[in-house]
XYZ file of C-alpha atoms in Angstrom:
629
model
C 48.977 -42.181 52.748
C 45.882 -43.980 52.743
C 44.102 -41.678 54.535
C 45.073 -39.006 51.950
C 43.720 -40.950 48.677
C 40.583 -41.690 50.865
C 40.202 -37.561 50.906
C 40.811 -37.239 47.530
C 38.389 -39.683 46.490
C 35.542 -37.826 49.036
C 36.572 -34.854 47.173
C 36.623 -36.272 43.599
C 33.230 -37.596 44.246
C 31.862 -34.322 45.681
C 33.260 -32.047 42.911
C 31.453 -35.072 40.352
C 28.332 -34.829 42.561
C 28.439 -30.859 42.055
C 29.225 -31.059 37.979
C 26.012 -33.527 38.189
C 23.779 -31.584 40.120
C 25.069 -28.243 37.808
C 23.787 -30.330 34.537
C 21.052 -31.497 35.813
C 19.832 -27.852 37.177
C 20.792 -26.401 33.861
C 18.822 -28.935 31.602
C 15.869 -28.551 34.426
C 15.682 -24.834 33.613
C 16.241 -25.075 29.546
C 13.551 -27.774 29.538
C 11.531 -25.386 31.816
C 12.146 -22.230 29.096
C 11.461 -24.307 26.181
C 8.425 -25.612 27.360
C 7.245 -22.067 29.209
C 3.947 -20.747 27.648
C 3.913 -17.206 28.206
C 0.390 -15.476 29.399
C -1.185 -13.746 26.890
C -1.994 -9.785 27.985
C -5.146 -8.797 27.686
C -6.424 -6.251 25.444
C -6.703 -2.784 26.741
C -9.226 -0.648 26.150
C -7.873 2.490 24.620
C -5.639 2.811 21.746
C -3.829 0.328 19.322
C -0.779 0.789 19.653
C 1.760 -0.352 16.069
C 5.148 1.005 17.005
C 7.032 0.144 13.823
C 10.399 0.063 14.926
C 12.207 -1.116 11.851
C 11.621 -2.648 8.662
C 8.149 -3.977 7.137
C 8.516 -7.579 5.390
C 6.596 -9.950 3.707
C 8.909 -13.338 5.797
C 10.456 -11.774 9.018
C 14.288 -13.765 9.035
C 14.822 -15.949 11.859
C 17.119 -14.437 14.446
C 20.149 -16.839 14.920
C 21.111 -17.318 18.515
C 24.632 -17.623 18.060
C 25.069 -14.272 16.157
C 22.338 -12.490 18.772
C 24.872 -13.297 21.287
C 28.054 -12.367 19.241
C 26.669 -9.040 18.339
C 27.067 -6.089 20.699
C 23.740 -4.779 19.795
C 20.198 -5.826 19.310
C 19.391 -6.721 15.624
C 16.608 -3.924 13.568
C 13.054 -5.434 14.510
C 11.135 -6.883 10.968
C 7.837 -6.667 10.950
C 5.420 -8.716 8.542
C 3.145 -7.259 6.326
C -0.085 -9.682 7.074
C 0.066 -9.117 10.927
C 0.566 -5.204 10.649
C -2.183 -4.900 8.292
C -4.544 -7.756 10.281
C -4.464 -6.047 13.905
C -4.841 -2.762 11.997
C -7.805 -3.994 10.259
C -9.516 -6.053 12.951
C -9.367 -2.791 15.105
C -11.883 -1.319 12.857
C -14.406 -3.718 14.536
C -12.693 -4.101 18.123
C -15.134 -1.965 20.695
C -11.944 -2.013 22.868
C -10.184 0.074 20.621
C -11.348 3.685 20.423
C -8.194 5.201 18.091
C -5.408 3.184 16.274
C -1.990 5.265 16.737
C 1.262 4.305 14.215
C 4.203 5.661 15.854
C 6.930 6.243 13.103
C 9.585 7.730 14.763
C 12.366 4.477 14.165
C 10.661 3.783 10.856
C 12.889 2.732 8.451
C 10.745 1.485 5.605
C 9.404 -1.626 3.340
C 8.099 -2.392 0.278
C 5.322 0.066 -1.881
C 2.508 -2.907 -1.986
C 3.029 -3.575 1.493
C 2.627 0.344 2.279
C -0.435 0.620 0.287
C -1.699 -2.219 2.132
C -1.484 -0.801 5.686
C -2.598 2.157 3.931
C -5.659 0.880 2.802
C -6.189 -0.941 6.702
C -5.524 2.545 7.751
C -8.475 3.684 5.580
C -10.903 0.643 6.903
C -10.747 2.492 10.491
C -10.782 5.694 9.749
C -13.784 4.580 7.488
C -15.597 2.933 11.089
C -15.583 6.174 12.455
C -12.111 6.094 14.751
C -8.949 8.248 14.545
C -5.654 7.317 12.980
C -2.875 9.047 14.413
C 0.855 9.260 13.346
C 3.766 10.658 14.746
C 7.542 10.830 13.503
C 10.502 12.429 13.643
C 11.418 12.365 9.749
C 8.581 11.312 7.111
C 10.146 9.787 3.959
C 8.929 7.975 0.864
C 7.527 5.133 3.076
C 6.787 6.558 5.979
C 4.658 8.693 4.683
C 3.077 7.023 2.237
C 1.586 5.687 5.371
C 1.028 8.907 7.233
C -1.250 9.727 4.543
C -4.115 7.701 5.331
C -4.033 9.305 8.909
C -6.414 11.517 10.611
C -3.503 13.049 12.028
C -0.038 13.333 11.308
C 2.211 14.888 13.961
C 5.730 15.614 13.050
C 8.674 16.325 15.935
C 9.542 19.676 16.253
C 12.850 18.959 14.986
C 12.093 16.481 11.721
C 11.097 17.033 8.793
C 9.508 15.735 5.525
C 11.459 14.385 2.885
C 9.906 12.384 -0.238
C 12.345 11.485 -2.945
C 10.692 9.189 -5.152
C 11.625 5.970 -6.743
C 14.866 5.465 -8.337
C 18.459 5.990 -8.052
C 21.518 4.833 -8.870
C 23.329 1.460 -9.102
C 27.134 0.871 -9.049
C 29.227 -0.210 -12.253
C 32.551 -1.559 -11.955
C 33.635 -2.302 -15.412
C 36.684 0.169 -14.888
C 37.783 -0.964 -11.219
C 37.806 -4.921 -13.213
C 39.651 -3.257 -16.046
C 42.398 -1.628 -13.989
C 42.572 -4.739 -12.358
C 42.929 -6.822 -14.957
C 39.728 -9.104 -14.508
C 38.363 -10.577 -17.552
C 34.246 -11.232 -16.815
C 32.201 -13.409 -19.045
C 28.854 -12.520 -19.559
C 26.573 -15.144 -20.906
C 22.881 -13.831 -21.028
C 19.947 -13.446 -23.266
C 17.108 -10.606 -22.938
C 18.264 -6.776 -24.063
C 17.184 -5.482 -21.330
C 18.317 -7.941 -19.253
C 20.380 -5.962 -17.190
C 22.043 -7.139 -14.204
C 24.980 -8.010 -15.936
C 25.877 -4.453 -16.754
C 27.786 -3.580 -13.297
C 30.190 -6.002 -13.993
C 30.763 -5.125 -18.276
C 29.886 -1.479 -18.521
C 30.712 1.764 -16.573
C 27.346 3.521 -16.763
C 23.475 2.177 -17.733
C 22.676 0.936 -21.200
C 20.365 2.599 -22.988
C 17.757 -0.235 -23.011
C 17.852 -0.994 -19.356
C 17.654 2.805 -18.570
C 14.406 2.757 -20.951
C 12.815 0.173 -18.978
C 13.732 1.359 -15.567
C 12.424 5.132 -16.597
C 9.262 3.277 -17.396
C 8.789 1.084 -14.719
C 9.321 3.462 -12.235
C 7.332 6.608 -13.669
C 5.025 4.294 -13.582
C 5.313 3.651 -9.855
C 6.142 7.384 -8.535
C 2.139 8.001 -10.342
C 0.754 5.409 -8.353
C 2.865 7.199 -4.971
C 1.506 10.755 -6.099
C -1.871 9.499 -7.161
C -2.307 7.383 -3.624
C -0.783 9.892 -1.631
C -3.049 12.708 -3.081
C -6.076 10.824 -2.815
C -5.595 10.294 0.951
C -4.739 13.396 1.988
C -5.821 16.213 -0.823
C -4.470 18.711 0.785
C -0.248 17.476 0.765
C 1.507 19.743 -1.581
C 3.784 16.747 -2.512
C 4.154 18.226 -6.039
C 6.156 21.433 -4.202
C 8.190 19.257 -1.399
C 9.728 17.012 -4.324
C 10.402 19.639 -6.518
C 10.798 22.471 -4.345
C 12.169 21.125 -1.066
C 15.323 23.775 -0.398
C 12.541 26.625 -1.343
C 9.767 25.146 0.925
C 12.580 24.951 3.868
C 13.570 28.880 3.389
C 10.720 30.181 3.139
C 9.851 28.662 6.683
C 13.029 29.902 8.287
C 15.251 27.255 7.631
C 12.943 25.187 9.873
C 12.008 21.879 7.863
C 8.917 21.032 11.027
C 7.423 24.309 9.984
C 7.896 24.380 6.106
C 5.884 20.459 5.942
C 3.469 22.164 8.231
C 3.077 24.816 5.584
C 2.967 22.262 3.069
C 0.176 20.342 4.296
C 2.193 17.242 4.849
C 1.699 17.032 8.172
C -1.182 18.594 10.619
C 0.854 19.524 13.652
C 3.872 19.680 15.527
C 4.636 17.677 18.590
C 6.743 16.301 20.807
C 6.725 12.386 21.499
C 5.146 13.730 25.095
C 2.718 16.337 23.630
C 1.579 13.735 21.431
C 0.707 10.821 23.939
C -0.732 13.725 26.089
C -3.361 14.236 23.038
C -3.975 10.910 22.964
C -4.610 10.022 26.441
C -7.125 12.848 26.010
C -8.984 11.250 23.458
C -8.460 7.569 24.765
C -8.061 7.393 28.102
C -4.450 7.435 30.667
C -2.292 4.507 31.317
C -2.721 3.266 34.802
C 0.411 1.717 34.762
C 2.399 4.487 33.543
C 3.184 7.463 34.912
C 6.017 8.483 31.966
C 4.905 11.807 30.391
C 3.251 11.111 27.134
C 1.950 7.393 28.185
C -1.514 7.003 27.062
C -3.964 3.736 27.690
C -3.093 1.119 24.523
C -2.645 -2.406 23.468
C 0.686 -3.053 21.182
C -0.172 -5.014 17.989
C 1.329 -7.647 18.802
C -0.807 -8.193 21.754
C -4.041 -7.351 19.549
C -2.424 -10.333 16.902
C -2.080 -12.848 20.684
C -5.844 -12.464 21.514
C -7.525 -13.198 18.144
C -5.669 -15.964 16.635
C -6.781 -16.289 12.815
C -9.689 -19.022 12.561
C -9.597 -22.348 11.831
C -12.961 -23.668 10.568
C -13.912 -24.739 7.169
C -11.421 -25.894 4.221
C -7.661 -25.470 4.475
C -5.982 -23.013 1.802
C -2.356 -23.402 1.949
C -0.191 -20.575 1.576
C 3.797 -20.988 0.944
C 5.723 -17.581 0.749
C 8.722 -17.136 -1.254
C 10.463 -13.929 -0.021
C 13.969 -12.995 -1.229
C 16.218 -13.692 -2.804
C 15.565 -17.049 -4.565
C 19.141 -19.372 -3.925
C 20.073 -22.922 -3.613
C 19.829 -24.874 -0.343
C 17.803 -24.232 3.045
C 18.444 -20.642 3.299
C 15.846 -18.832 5.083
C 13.335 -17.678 6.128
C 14.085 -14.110 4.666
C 16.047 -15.829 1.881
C 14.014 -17.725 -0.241
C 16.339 -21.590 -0.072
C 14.581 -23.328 -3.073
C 15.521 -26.973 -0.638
C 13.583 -25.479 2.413
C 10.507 -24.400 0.401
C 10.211 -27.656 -1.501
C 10.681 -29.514 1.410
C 7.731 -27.113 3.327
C 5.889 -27.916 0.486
C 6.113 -31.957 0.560
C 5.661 -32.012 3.713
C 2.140 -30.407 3.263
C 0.950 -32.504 0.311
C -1.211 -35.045 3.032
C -2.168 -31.846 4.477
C -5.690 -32.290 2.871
C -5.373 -28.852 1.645
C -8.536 -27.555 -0.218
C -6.079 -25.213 -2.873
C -2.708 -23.629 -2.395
C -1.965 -20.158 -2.712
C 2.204 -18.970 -3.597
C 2.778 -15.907 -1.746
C 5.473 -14.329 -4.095
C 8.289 -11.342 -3.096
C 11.284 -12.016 -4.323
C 13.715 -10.458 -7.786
C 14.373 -14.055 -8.640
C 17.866 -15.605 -8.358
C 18.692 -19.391 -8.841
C 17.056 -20.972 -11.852
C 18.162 -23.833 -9.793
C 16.479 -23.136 -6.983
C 13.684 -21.660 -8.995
C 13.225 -25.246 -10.626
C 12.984 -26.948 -7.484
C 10.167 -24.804 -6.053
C 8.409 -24.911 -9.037
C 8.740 -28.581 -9.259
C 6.768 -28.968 -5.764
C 4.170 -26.636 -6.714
C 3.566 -28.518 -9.610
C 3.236 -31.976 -7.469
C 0.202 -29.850 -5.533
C -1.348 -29.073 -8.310
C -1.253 -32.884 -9.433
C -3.665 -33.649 -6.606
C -5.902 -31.790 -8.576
C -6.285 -28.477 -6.105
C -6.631 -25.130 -7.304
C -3.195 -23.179 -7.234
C -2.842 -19.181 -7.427
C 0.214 -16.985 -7.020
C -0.436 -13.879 -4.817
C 2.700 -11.457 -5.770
C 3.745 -8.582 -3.398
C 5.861 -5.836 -3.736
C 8.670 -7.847 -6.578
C 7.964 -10.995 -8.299
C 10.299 -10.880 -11.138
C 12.920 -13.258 -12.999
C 13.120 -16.754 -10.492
C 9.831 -15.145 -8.991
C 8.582 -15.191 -12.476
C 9.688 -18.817 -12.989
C 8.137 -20.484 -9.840
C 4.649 -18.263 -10.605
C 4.378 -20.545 -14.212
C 2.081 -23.175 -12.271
C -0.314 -21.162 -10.989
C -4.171 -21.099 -12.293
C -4.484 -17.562 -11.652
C -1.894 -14.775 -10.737
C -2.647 -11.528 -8.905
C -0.811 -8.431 -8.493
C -0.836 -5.095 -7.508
C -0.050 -1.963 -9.591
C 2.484 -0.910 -7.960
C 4.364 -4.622 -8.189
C 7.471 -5.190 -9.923
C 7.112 -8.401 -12.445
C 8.201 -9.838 -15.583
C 11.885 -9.742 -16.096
C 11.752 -13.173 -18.132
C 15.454 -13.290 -18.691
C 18.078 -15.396 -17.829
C 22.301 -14.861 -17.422
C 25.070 -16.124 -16.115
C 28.787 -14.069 -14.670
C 32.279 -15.942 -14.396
C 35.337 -13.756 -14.094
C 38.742 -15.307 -15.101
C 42.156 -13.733 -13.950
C 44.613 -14.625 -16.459
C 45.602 -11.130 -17.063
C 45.955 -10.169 -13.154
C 48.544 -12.871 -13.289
C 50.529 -11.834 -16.333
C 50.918 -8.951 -14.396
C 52.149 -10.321 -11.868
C 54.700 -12.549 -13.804
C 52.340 -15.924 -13.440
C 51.904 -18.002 -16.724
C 49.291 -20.923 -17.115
C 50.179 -23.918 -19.783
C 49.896 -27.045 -19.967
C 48.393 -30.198 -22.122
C 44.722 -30.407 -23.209
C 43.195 -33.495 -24.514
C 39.958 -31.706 -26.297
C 39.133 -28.296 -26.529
C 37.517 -28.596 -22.596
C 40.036 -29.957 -20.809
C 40.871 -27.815 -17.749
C 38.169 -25.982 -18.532
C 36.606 -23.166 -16.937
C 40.295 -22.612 -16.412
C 39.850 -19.044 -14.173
C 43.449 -18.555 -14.421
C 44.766 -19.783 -17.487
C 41.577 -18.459 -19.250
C 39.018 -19.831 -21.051
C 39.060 -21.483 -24.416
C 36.525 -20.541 -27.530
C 34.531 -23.684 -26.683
C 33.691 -23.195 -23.446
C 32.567 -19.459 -24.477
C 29.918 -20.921 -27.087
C 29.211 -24.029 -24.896
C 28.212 -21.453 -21.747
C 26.356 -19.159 -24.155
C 24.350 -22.422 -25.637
C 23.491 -23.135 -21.826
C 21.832 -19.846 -20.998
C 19.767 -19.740 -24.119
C 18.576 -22.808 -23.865
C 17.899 -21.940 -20.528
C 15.978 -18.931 -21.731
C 14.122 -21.441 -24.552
C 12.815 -23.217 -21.551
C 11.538 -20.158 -19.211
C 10.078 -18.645 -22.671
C 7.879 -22.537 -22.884
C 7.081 -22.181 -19.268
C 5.391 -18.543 -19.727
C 3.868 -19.163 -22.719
C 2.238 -22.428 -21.629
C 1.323 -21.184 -18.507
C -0.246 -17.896 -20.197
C -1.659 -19.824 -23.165
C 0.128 -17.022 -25.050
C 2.104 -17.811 -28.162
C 5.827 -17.139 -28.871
C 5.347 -14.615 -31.159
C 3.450 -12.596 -28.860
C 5.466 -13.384 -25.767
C 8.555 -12.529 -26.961
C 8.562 -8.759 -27.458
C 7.540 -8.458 -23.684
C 10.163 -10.817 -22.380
C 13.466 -10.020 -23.113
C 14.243 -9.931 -19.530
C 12.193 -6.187 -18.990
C 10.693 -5.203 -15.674
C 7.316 -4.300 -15.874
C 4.784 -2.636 -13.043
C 1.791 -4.413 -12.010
C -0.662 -2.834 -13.935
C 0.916 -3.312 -17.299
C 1.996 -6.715 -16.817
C -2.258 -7.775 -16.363
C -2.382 -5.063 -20.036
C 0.151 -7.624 -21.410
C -1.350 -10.881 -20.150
C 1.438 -11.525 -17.455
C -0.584 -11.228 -14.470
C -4.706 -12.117 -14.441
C -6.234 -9.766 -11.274
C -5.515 -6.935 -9.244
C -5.506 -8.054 -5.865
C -3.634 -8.757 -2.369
C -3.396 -12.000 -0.219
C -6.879 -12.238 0.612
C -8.347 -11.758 -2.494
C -6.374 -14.681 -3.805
C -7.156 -16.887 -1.427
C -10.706 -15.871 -1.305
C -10.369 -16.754 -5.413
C -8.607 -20.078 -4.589
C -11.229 -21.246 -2.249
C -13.861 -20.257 -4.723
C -12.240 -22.291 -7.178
C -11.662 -25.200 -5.065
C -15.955 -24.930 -4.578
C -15.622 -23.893 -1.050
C -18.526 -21.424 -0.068
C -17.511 -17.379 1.462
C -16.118 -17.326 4.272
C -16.089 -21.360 4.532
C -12.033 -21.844 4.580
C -9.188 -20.749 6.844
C -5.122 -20.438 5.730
C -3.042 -23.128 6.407
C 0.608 -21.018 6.499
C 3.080 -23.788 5.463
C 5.928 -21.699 7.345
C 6.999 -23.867 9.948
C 7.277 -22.326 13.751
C 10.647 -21.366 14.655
C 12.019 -24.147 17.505
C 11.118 -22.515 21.088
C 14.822 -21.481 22.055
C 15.140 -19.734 18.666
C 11.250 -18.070 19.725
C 12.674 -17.227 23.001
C 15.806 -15.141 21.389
C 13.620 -13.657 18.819
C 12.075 -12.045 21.598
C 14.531 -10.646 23.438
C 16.112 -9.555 20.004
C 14.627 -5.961 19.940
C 12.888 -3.967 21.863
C 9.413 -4.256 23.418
C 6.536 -3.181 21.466
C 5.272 -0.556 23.403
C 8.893 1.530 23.358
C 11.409 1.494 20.792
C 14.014 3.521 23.021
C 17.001 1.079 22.209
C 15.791 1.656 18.319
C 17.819 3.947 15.847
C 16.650 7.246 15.628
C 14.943 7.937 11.839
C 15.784 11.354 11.364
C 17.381 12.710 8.423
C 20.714 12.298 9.300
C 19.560 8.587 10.084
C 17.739 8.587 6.459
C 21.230 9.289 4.701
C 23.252 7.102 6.783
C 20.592 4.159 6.395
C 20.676 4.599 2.645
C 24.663 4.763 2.691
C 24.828 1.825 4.723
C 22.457 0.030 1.759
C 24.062 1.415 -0.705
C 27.508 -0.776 0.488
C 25.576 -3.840 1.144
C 24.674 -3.448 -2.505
C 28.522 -3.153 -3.114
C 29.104 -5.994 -0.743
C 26.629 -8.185 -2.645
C 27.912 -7.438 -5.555
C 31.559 -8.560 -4.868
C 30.044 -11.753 -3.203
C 28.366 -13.025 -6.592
C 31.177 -11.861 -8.833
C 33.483 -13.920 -6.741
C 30.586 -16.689 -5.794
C 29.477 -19.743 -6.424
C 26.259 -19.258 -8.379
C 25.149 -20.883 -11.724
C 22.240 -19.531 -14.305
C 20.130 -16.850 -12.999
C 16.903 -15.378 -13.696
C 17.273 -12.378 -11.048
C 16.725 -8.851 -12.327
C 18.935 -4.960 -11.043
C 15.868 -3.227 -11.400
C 13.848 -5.070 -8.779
C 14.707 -3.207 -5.885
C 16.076 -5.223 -3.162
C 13.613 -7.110 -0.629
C 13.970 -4.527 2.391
C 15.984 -6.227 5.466
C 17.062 -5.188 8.614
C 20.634 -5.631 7.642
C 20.657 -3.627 4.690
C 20.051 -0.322 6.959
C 22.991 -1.504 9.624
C 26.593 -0.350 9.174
C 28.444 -3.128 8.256
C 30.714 -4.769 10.864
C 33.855 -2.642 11.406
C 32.492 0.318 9.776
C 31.610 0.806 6.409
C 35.010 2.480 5.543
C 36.594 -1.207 6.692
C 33.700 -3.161 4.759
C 34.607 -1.000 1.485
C 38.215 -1.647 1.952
C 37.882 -5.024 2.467
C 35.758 -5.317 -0.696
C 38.107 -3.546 -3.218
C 41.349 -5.863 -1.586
C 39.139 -8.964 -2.446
């Protein structure tokens, strides 16, 4: 007996020893990950290569571990704005690179000031004497917009072109509450503060369709003008108009009609194209695959010429999203995270501080808070500016009030100085259902909001005195900050979207301008001399497991095979797939937790990965799970 617990001790100890050695190997090799520097590749000489394989942002989101490894596929790659447009530029003056190449073929879009951007980055090269090429399967609003500013555009064989302009339709489910028996309040102030309407009215009002048909003629003529000024020879009048006439009289073959059309300049295979490249630039010694061609991926271009670091510091803090209470984010614009980014930067000696803003508003909450922090910068004394994007609007509005100077773009979507607030009772639902709420009320408020006995008179006038004053405070902030009086501010307020360029006729916005042009103005302001300041980006660095995942989280640069293919099939399904995360959204802030908020319907939506992804379980489950709820 002895001798038997003797063995079992021996083999307790050597199954401890084991579960020891196990943990220690395991933290060894996480310690070993975490603290791995990769090697940077060299750049190639030959082509640049920018697969954009996914979405363009202004703040890619932070890819969660947990839910990479819960998902059964990868997650859509985002790509931001800055670097896209800063390897594109800096190729311009790279001897290495003899051709820049954008291949488009898993494309699924991103904002119009971001396009116009790379567009312009596209023009810088072309301009230094070296070819832009583009190839795609399907060119669409976005796409194309880009394509445009190419020496080339190849289009698949089997694609097409397809531009449909901006607009469309949002969802309204006043009758779906009705039948179901849901009273919403509505407490708002602004006429054409409209993204109240889904939830009180089954089609547009009148005002907010007035604004929208403004706001976005006015975009669809920059589109035309920009597109047409690239590339003279699109007939992009005919393909929006015409596009069923333009396919027949090719055959039925959509490739050869946007060949006719001008829109693109040949027709290729992803092979045939790389072949013409590797012509012009050289073969890829380390690829045999038809089609390879000698190139450095973007993000390798990005790795080998870090951004500099001499001279005074401009800060930059970017707000993209939606605006919303907490530490949402990045991708979600948490109004606690981006206070606390800011705070954390106040001993950061910074020489002025420039607000990156793309975002439809959200939180005035949230909104506060940011703008509270910006204002404790600009109590040291430094210069601050506001450098809007492709939406700055409502809460984006709101945190913008600080700034010395704001700049725009014409094609951005600002203004929308309104203010509301949504609560949905279900007293009725329950009558239906036999259910009765009573009961004893001291005053007037007791119990109250009461969202299923209803709400009393009171509370109605006490909510609606909220919001305005609300609005009364947002209307101070603008005018103040626009040294524009009441009178004249009001008309233009009212909670209505404007575009860029008649938001700087109105006084809302000072310049024209992107990122660099106001920092360039902030440093100038803060007495630095040209060229004598570097950016400071606030954005902290994601921890290096979370960098680790991120990588793995889509494909590499120089192949999107895993990607979704962007034809038009793809196009329609991507848009459906938006169109009930809309839906989805909408549900979730009917039913959610969210106070006051300056957020406007117009804005169109920050573009995310997600939004183009069918929800989980299909989007037949997600709608049915939506109208149950």
């Amino acid at each position: 007996m002895a001798f038997a617990r003797k063995v079992w001790k021996l083999l307790v100890a050597i199954k401890d020893g084991l579960v020891l050695l196990l943990l220690l190997i395991f933290f060894g090799l996480l310690y070993a990950a975490l603290s791995y520097t990769p090697t940077v590749a060299a750049v190639k000489e030959g082509a640049l290569l920018v697969t954009l394989d996914g979405v363009v942002v202004e703040e890619p989101q932070i890819i969660d571990p947990v839910s990479l490894l819960l998902s059964n596929s990868a997650p859509t790659r985002e790509h931001r704005a800055l670097d896209v447009v800063r390897a594109i530029e800096g190729a311009a003056d790279d001897d290495r690179i003899k051709a820049v190449v954008l291949d488009l073929d898993y494309f699924l879009g991103g904002g119009a000031v971001h396009m116009e951007r790379i567009g312009e980055a596209m023009d810088k090269v072309r301009a230094a004497g070296k070819p832009v090429l583009t190839h795609a399967i399907l060119y669409a609003d976005d796409s194309y917009q880009l394509a445009a500013h190419a020496s080339e555009i190849w289009l698949d064989p089997l694609g097409g072109a397809l531009v449909a302009g901006p607009g469309g339709t949002n969802l309204y489910y006043a009758d779906l509450l009705d039948r179901l028996n849901v009273n919403v309040h509505v407490y708002r102030v602004g006429t054409y503060k409209s993204a109240v309407e889904p939830y009180v009215l089954n089609q547009q009002s009148e005002p907010a369709a007035e604004a929208a048909r403004a706001l976005y003629d006015t975009i669809w003529t920059n589109y035309r003008e920009g597109v047409t000024r690239a590339r003279p020879k699109a007939q992009i009048d005919a393909v929006v108009s015409e596009p069923a006439a333009l396919i027949r009289a090719a055959g039925g073959d959509p490739a050869r009609a946007a060949l006719a059309s001008g829109m693109v300049d040949r027709l290729g295979t992803r092979a045939a194209f790389g072949a013409h490249i590797a012509e012009m630039v050289g073969a890829d010694d380390t690829d045999e695959a038809p089609g390879s061609f000698a190139h450095s991926g973007y993000r390798t271009w990005l790795d080998n010429n870090p951004l500099p670091t001499g001279g005074g510091a401009i800060g930059v803090i970017t707000v993209a999203g939606e605006i919303v209470d907490g530490e949402a984010g990045p991708g979600s614009a948490g109004g606690t995270r981006i206070a606390e980014q800011l705070d954390d930067a106040l001993n950061n000696d910074l020489a002025a501080l420039v607000v990156r803003v793309d975002s439809p508003g959200g939180s005035v909450l949230a909104s506060e808070e940011i703008r509270q922090a910006i204002l404790r910068h600009k109590a040291r004394g430094i210069p601050v500016v506001v450098s809007m994007a492709n939406v700055a609007a409502s809460g984006g509005y709101w945190i913008s009030t600080p700034a010395d100077a704001i700049f725009a773009e014409p094609s951005t979507i600002t203004g929308s100085i309104g203010v509301f607030a949504v609560l949905p009772s279900f007293e009725r639902t329950l009558g239906e259902i036999g259910v009765n709420a009573d009961g004893v009320q001291t005053t007037p408020l007791s119990g109250q909001p009461d969202v299923l006995g209803g709400f009393t008179p009171e509370l109605e006038q006490v909510m609606q005195a909220q919001v305005e004053g609300t609005y009364s405070r947002f209307l101070s902030l603008v005018a103040k900050s626009r040294n524009m009086p009441l009178a004249r501010l009001a008309p233009i307020a009212e909670g209505r979207v404007w575009a860029g360029g008649t938001a700087r006729q109105l006084g809302l916005v000072d310049r024209f301008g992107g990122l660099d042009d106001a920092a360039a103005f902030a440093a100038a302001k803060a007495g630095l001399d040209e060229g004598a300041w570097h950016y400071d980006f606030l954005d902290p660095e994601p921890d290096p497991l979370t960098a680790i995942f991120a990588s793995m989280a889509g494909p590499d640069e120089d192949s999107a095979a895993s990607a979704r293919r962007a034809d038009l099939f793809a196009h329609v399904a991507a848009a459906r797939n938006a169109m009930i995360a809309n839906m989805l959204r909408d549900g979730e802030r009917l039913m959610g937790e969210a106070g006051i908020e300056a957020r406007c319907l117009e804005c169109p939506a920050t573009m995310r990965a997600a939004d183009t992804a069918p929800p989980p379980g299909g989007w037949f489950a997600a709608l049915r799970a939506f109208l149950a709820a």
